[in-house]
Coordinates of C-alpha atoms in Angstrom, one line a residue:
X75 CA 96.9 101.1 74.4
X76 CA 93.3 101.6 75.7
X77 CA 92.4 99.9 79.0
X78 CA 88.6 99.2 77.8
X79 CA 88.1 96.8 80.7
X80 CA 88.3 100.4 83.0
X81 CA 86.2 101.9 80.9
X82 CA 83.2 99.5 79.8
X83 CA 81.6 99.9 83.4
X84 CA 81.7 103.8 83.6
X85 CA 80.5 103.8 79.3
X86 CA 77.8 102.1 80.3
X87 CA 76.4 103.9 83.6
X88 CA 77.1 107.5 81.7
X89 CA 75.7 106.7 78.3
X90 CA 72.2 105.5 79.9
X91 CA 71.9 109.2 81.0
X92 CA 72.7 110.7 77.6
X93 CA 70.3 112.4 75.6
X94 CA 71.1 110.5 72.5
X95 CA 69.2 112.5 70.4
X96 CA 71.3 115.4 70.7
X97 CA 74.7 113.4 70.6
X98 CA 73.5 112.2 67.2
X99 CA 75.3 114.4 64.4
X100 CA 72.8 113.3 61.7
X101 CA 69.3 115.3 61.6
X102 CA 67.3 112.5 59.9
X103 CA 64.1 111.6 62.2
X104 CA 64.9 108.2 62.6
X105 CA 65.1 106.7 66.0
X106 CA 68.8 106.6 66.8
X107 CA 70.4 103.0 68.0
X108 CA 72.4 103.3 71.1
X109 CA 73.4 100.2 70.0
X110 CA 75.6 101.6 67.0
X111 CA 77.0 104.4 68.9
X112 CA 80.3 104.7 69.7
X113 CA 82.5 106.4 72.7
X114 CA 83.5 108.5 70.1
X115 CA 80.0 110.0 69.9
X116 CA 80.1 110.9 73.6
X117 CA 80.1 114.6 74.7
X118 CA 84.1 115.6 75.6
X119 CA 82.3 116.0 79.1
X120 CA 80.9 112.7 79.7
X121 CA 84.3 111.2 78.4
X122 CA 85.8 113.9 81.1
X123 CA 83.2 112.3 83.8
X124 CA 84.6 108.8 82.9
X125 CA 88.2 110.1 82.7
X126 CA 87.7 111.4 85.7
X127 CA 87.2 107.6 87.9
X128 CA 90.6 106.6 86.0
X129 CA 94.0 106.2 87.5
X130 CA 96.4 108.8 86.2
X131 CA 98.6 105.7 84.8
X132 CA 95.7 104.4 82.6
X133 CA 94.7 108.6 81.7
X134 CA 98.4 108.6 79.8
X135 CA 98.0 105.4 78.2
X136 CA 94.1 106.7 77.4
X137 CA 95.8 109.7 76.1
X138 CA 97.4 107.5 73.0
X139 CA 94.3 106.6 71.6
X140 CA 93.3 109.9 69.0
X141 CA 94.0 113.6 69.3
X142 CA 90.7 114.0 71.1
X143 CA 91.5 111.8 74.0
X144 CA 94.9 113.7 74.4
X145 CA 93.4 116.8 74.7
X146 CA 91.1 116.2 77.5
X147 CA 93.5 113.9 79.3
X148 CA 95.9 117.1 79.8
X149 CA 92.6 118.8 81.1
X150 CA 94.2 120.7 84.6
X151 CA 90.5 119.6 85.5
X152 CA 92.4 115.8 85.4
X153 CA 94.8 116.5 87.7
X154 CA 93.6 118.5 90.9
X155 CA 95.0 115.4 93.1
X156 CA 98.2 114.0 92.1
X157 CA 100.5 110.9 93.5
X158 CA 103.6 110.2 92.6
X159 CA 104.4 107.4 94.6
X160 CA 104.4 104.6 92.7
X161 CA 104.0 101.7 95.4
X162 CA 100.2 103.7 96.5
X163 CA 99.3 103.0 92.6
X164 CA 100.9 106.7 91.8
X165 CA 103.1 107.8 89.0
X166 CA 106.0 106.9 88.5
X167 CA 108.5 110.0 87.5
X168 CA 111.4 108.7 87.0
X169 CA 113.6 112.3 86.5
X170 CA 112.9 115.9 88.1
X171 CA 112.6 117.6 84.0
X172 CA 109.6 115.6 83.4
X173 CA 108.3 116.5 86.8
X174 CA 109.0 120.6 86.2
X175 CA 107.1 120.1 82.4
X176 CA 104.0 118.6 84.4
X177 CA 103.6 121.2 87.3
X178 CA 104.0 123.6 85.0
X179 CA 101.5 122.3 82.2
X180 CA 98.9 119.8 83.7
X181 CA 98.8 120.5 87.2
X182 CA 99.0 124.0 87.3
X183 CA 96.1 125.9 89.6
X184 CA 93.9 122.9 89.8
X185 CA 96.3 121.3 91.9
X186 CA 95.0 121.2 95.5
X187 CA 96.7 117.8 96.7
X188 CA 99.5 116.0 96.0
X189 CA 102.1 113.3 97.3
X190 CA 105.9 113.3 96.7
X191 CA 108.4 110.6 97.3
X192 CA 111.8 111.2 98.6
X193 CA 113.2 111.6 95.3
X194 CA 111.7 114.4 94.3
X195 CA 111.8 116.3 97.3
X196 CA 114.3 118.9 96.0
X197 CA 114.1 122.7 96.2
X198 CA 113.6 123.0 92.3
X199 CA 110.3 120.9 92.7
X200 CA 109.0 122.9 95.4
X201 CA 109.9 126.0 94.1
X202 CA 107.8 125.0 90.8
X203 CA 104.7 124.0 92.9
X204 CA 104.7 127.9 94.8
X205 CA 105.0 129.2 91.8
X206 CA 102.4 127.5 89.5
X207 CA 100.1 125.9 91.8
X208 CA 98.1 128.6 94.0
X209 CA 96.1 126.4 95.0
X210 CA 97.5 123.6 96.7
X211 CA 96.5 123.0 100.2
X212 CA 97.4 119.4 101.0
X213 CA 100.8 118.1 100.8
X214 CA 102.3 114.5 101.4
X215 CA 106.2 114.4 102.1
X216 CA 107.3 110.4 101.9
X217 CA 110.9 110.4 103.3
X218 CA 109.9 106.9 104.9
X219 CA 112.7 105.1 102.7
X220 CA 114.9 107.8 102.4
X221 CA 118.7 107.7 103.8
X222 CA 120.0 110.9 102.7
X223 CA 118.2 114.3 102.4
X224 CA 119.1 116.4 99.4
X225 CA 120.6 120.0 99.6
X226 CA 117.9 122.5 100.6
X227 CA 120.5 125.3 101.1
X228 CA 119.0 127.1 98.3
X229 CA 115.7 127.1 98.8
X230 CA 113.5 130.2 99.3
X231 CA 110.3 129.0 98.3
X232 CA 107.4 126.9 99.2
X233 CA 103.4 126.5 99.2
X234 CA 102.0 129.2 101.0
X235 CA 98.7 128.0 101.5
X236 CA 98.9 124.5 102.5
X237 CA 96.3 123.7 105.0
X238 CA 97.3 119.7 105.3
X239 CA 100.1 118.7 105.3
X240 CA 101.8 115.0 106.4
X241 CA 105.1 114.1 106.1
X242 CA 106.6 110.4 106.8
X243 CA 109.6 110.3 109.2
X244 CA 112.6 108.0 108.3
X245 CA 114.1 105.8 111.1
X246 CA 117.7 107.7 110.5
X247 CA 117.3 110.9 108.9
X248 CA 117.2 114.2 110.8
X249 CA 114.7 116.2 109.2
X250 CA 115.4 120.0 111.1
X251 CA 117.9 121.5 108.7
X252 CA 114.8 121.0 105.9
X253 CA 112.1 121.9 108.5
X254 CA 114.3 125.4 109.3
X255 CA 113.7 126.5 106.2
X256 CA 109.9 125.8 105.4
X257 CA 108.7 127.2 109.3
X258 CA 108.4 130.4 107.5
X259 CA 105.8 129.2 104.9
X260 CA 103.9 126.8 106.9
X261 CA 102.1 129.0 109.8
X262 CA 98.5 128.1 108.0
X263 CA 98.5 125.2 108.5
X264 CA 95.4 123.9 110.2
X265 CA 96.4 119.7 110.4
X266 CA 99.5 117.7 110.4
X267 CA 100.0 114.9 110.4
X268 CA 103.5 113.1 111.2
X269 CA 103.9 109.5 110.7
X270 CA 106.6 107.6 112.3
X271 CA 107.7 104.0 111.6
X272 CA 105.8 101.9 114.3
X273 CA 105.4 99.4 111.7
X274 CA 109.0 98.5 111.2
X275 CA 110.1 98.6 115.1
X276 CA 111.5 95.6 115.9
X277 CA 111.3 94.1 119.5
X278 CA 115.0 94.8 120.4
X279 CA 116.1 97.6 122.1
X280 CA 118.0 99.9 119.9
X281 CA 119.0 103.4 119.9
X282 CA 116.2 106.0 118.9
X283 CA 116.2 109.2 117.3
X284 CA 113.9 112.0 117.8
X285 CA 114.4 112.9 113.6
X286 CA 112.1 115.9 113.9
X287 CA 112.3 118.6 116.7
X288 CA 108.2 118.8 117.0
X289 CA 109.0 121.8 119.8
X290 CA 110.2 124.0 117.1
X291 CA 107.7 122.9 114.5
X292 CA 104.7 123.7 117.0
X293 CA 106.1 127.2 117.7
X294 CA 105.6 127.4 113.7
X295 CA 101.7 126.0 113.5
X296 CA 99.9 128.2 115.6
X297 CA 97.0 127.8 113.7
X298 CA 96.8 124.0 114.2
X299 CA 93.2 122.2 114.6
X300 CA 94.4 118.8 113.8
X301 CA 97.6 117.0 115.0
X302 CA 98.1 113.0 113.8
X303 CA 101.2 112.0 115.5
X304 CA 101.1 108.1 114.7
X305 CA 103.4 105.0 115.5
X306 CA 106.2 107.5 116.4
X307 CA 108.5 106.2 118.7
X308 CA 110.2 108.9 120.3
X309 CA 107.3 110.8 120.9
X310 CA 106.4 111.2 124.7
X311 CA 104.2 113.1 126.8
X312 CA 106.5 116.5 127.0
X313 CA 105.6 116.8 123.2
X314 CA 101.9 116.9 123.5
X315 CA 102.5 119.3 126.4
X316 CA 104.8 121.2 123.6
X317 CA 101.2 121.3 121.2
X318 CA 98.4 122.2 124.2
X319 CA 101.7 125.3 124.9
X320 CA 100.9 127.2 121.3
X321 CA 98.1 125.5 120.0
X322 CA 95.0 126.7 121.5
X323 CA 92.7 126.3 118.5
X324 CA 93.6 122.3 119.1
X325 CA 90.1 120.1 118.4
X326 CA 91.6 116.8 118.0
X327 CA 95.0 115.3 118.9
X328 CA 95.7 111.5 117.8
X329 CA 98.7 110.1 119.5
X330 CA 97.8 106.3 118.4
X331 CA 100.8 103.5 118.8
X332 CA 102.9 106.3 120.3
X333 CA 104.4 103.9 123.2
X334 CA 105.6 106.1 125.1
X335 CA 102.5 108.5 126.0
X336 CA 101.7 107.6 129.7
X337 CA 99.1 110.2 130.4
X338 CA 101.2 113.0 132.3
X339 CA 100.3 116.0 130.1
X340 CA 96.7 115.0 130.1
X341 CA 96.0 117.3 132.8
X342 CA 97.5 120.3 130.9
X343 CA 96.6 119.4 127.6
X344 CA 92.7 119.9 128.9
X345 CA 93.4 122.8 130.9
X346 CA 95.1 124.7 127.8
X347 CA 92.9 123.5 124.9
X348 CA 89.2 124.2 125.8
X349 CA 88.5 123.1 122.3
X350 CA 89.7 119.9 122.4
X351 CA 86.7 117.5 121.8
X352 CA 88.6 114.3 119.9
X353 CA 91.4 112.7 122.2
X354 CA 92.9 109.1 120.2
X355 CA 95.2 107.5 122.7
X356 CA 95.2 103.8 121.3
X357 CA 98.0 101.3 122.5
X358 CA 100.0 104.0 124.2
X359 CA 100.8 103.6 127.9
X360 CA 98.6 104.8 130.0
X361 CA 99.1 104.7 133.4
X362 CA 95.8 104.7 136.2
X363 CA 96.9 107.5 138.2
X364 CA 97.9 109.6 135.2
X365 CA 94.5 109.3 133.9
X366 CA 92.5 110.5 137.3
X367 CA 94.3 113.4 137.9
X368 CA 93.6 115.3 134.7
X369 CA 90.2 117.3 134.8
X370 CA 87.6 115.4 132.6
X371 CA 84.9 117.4 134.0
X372 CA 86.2 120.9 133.1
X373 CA 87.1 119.8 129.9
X374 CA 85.0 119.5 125.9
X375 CA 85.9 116.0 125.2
X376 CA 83.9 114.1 122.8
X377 CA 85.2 111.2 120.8
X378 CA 87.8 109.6 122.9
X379 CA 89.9 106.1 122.0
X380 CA 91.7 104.6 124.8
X381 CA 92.3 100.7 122.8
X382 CA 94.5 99.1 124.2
X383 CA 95.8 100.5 127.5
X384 CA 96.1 98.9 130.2
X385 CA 93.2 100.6 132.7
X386 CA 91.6 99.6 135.8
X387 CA 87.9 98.8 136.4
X388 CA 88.2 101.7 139.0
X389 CA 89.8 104.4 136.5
X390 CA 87.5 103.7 133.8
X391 CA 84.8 104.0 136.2
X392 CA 86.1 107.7 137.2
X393 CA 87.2 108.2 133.5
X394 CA 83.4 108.1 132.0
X395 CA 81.1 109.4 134.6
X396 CA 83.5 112.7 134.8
X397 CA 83.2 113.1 131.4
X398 CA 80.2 115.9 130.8
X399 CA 79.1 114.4 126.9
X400 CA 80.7 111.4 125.4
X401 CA 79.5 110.8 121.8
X402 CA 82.0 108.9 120.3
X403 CA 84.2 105.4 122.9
X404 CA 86.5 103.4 121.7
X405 CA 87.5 101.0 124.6
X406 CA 88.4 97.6 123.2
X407 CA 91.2 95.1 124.7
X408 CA 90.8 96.2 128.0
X409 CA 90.5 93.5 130.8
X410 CA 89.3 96.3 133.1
X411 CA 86.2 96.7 131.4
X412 CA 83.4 95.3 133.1
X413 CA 79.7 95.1 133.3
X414 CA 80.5 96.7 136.5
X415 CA 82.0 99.5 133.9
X416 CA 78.5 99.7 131.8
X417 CA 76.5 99.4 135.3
X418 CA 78.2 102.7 136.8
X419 CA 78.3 104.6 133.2
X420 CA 74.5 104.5 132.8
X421 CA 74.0 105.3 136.8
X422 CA 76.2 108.2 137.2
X423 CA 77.4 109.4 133.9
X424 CA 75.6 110.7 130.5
X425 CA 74.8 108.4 128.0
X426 CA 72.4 110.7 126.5
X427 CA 74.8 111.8 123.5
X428 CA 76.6 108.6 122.6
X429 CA 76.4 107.3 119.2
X430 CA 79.4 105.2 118.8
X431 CA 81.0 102.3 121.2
X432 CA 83.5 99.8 120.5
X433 CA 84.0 97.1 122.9
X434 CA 86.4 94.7 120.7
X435 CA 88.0 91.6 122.8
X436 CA 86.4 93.0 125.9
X437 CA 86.4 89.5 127.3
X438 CA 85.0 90.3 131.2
X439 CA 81.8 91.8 129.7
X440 CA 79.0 89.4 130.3
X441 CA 75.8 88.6 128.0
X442 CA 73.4 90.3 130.2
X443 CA 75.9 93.1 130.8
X444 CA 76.1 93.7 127.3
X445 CA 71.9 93.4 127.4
X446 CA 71.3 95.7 130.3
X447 CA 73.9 98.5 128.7
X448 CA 72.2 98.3 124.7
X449 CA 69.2 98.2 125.8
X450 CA 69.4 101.5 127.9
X451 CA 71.4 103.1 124.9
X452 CA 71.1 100.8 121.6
X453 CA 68.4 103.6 120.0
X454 CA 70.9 106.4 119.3
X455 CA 73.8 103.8 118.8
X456 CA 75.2 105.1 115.3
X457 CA 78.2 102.5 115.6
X458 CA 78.8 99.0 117.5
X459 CA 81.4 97.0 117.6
X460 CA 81.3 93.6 119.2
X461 CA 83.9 91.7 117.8
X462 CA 86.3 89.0 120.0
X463 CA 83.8 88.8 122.3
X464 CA 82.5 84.9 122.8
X465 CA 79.7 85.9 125.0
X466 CA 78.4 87.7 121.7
X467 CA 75.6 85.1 119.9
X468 CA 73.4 85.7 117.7
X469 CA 71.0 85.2 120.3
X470 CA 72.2 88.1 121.9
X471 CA 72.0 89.9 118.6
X472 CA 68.6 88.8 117.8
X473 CA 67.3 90.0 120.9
X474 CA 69.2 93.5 120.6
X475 CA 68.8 93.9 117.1
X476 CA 65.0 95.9 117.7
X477 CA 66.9 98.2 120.0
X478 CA 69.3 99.3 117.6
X479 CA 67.1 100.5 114.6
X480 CA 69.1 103.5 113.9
X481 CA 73.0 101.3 113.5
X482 CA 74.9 102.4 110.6
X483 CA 77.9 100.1 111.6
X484 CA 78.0 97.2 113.0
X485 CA 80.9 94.6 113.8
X486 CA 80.7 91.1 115.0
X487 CA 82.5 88.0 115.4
X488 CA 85.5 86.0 116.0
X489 CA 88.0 85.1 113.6
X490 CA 90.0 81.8 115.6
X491 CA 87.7 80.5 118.6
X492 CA 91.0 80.5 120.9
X493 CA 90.6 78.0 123.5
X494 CA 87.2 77.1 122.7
X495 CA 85.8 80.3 124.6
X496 CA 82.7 80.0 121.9
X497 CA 80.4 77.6 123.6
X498 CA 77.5 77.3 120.6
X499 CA 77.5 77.8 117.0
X500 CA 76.3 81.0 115.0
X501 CA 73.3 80.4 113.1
X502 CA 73.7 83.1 110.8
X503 CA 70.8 82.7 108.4
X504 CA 68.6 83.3 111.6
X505 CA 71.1 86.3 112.4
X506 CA 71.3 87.6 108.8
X507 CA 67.4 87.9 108.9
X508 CA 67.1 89.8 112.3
X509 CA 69.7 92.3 110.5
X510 CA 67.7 92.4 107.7
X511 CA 64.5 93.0 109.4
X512 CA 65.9 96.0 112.2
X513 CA 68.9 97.3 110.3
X514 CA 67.8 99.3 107.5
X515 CA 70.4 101.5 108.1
X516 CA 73.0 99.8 108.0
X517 CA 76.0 100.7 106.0
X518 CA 78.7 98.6 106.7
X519 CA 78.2 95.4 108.5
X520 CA 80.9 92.4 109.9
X521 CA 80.3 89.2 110.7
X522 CA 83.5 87.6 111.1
X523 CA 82.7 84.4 112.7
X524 CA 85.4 82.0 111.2
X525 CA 84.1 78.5 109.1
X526 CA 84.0 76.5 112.6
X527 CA 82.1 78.8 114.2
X528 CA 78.7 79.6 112.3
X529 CA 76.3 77.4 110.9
X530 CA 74.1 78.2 107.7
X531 CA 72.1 75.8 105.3
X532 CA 71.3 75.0 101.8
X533 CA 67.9 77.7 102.5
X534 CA 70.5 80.7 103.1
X535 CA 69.6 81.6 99.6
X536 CA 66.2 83.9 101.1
X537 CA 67.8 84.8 104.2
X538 CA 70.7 86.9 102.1
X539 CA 67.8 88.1 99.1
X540 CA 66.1 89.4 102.3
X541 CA 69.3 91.0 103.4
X542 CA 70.2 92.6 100.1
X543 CA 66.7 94.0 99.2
X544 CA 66.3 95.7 102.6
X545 CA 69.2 97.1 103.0
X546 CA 69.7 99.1 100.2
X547 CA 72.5 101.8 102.1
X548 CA 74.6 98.7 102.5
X549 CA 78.1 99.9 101.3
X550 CA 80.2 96.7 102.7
X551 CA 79.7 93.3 103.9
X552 CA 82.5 91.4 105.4
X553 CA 82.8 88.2 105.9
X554 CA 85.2 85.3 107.1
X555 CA 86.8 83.5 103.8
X556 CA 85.0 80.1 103.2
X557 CA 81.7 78.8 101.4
X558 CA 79.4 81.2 103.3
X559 CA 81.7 84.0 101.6
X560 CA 81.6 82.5 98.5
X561 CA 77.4 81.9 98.9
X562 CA 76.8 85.6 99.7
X563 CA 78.9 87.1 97.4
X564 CA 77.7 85.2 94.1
X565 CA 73.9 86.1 95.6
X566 CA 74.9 90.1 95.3
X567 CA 76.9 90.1 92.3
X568 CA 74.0 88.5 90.4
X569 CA 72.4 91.8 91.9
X570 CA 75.3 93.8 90.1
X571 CA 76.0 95.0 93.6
X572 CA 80.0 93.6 92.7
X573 CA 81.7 95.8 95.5
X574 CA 79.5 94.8 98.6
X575 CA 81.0 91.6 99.8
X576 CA 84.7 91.3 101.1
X577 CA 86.6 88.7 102.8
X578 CA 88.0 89.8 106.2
X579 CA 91.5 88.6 105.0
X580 CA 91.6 92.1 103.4
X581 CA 89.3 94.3 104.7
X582 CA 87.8 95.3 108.1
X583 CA 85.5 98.1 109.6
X584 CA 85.2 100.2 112.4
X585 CA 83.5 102.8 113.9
X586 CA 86.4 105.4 112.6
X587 CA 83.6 106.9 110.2
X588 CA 81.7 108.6 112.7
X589 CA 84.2 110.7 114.2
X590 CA 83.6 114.4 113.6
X591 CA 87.5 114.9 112.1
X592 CA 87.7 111.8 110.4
X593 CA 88.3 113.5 106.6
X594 CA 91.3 115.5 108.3
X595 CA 92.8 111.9 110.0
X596 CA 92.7 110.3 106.6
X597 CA 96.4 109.8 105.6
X598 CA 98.3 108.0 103.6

């Protein structure tokens, strides 16, 4: 019925803040034993705080337990985010009735976000939600799996103040006879995000559909700020031309694993949107010449990601020192940069404002390249990453580490040594005490050097207490499955510092935290 293993943890981090001398019912003046209390002594609003970290699945089993539980379980306080996607750890509602009873009893106006599956995309629903939830500003429309649309013929209502809103493309399904009818209600919005399905592309050629006419919908979104157009493969360069056409409040545009983005519009889309200062372009197409002719210089570009493309030393060259104030570079897996890349940068551009740099699988970037370029700029480096990168040892490290006192994030090593390109071994206890030492910042680190690769002995023990105690603000570790892994993450959990330590088989990091929109790319 109850899921106590949920709930121990949060019990026990709540109760040590109660004043238990006011929970206690009887007036006697003895001292009161924490030890004899039960949850059922609690204050409804610390058993709200715990209820609160719960999964809505375990809140309805939770809400079994006694009349009291029930009651604050259909709390609208509960249920101000909702999913109902099952296969994202959402509800499952398994009939539209059931649906109507919730919106119109639990959710009600707390609701501000919630996520909807194909199936329960229907005009009743969304009729329900503009009627009874005033508040909802984010939306989530999943027709990823769907094959068929249902009838929206009747529909006359939906949300009107949504400011988010993402919907998920099917490969076959043309969306415009449902979009016609919602343009109406969606002129608010300030991001969109429309996620295609790069991840099921196969390598074959076959036929594609554009399913959504995005030159209608951006006549329809004025207002936009935020566009996420990701892994869609019909989208092309005449459809960011279509956004920079009516969108002039534009600040970020993310066209990542959008193939067939060559850079044509970049001109225009820089002339129209003075206020465009975030620019994600990774693994499209860009093309050198493409990338030349649009005016960097005139424009407000900040954070810009170009992973992937396949740029010249030359037009990477041009590219940064036109730029007037890059913060924020994402520029891994291109051959083309070069310590000859760095060199220029520093010498003819600004470097002054730039707190985040990936270089991952940069292969031509040389050890004293790398040297020269963080030592110039390693003391307002927010965010590094290094990873795929052979020339990258943790003698490198050790000797930058004292220029980068202010890294929050910080990614390193190589998973496979293809080829042998790794010409010494990673001593990591050395390396995890240089990080300890200089990086009492850091917030998420990675050192994904595989089991061949580093080197560690039975002393690592003082090397990872020194680690742990110094770096307090240390949110994830990551590291390469195998008896290192296993080494460090006993050493924290006997810290009760459970969440810290993850294997890279499941979890990486990058330098995505640091861009200035990154709550408003967050989908899915």
């Amino acid at each position: 019925m109850c899921n106590w293993d949920n709930l121990t943890s949060k019990i026990r981090a709540y109760s040590s803040a109660v004043n238990w001398d006011d929970v206690c019912v009887d007036q006697q003046p003895h001292v009161f034993d924490p030890n004899r209390a039960s949850i059922d002594k609690l204050p409804d609003k610390v058993i709200m705080k715990i209820f609160s970290y719960i999964p809505h699945k375990e809140i309805c089993r939770n809400a079994r337990v006694c009349k009291k539980w029930r009651t604050i379980s259909l709390d609208t306080r509960l249920w101000d985010a909702v999913s109902l996607r099952p296969e994202v750890s959402g509800l499952h509602i398994h009939n539209i009735d059931l649906l109507m009873a919730l919106i119109s009893h639990r959710f009600a106006s707390s609701l501000r976000y919630i996520e909807l599956p194909m199936e329960l995309i229907t005009h009743p629903v969304l009729h329900e939600l503009a009627a009874r939830c005033p508040n909802l500003t984010v939306m989530l429309l999943d027709f990823s799996t769907a094959m068929q649309l249902h009838d929206f013929n009747d529909m006359q209502a939906f949300p009107t103040k949504l400011r988010t809103m993402m919907i998920c493309l099917s490969e076959v399904i043309f969306m415009e006879g449902f979009m016609r009818k919602i343009y109406n209600f969606i002129n608010g919005l300030e991001v969109l995000h429309i996620v295609g399905t790069y991840e099921k592309a196969s390598e074959e050629e076959e036929e594609i559909y554009e399913v959504i006419n995005i030159h209608k919908l951006k006549s329809a979104t004025p207002n936009l700020k935020v566009v996420n157009l990701y892994g869609i493969n019909f989208v092309d360069d005449s459809h960011i031309e279509a956004f920079s056409s009516n969108c002039i409040q534009l600040e970020c545009l993310a066209v990542n694993f959008c193939a067939k983005v060559t850079g044509s519009s970049l001109k225009i889309l820089l002339t129209r949107c003075k206020k465009l200062k975030c620019l994600l372009m990774n693994q499209c197409s860009l093309q050198d010449n493409l990338v030349m002719e649009a005016e960097w210089e005139k424009s407000s570009i900040q954070e810009l990601d170009i992973t992937a493309n396949d740029l010249s030393q030359d037009c990477l060259i041009d590219l940064l020192c036109r730029i007037p104030s890059l913060r924020w570079l994402s520029a891994g897996q291109i051959d083309g940069f070069t310590d000859q890349v760095l060199k220029t940068w520093v010498e003819r551009g600004n470097v002054k404002n730039l707190v985040s740099i990936d270089m991952e699988m940069c292969d031509n970037l040389s050890e004293d390249g790398l040297y020269k370029f963080l030592a110039r700029v390693g003391l307002n480096l927010r965010g590094l990453v290094l990873s795929g990168i052979p020339q990258v040892t943790d003698t490198l490290l050790s000797n930058i580490m004292p220029a980068l006192k202010n890294i929050r994030i910080l990614k390193m090593g190589m998973l496979l040594d293809c080829g042998g390109r790794m010409t010494c071994k990673i001593s990591v206890d050395q390396l995890t005490d240089v990080l300890a030492r200089y990086g009492e910042h850091l917030e998420r680190l990675e050192m994904s050097w595989g089991p061949d690769i580093i080197r560690f002995s039975d002393k690592s023990q003082k090397a990872i207490d020194t680690l742990r105690v110094r770096c307090l603000k240390l949110k994830c570790l990551v590291l390469c499955d195998g008896k290192y892994y296993e080494v460090v993450k006993a050493n924290f959990e006997r810290a009760d510092r459970v969440t810290v330590v993850r294997t890279s088989t499941n979890c990486t990091i990058s330098n995505v935290y640091l861009l200035t929109h990154y709550k408003d790319l967050v989908f899915n």
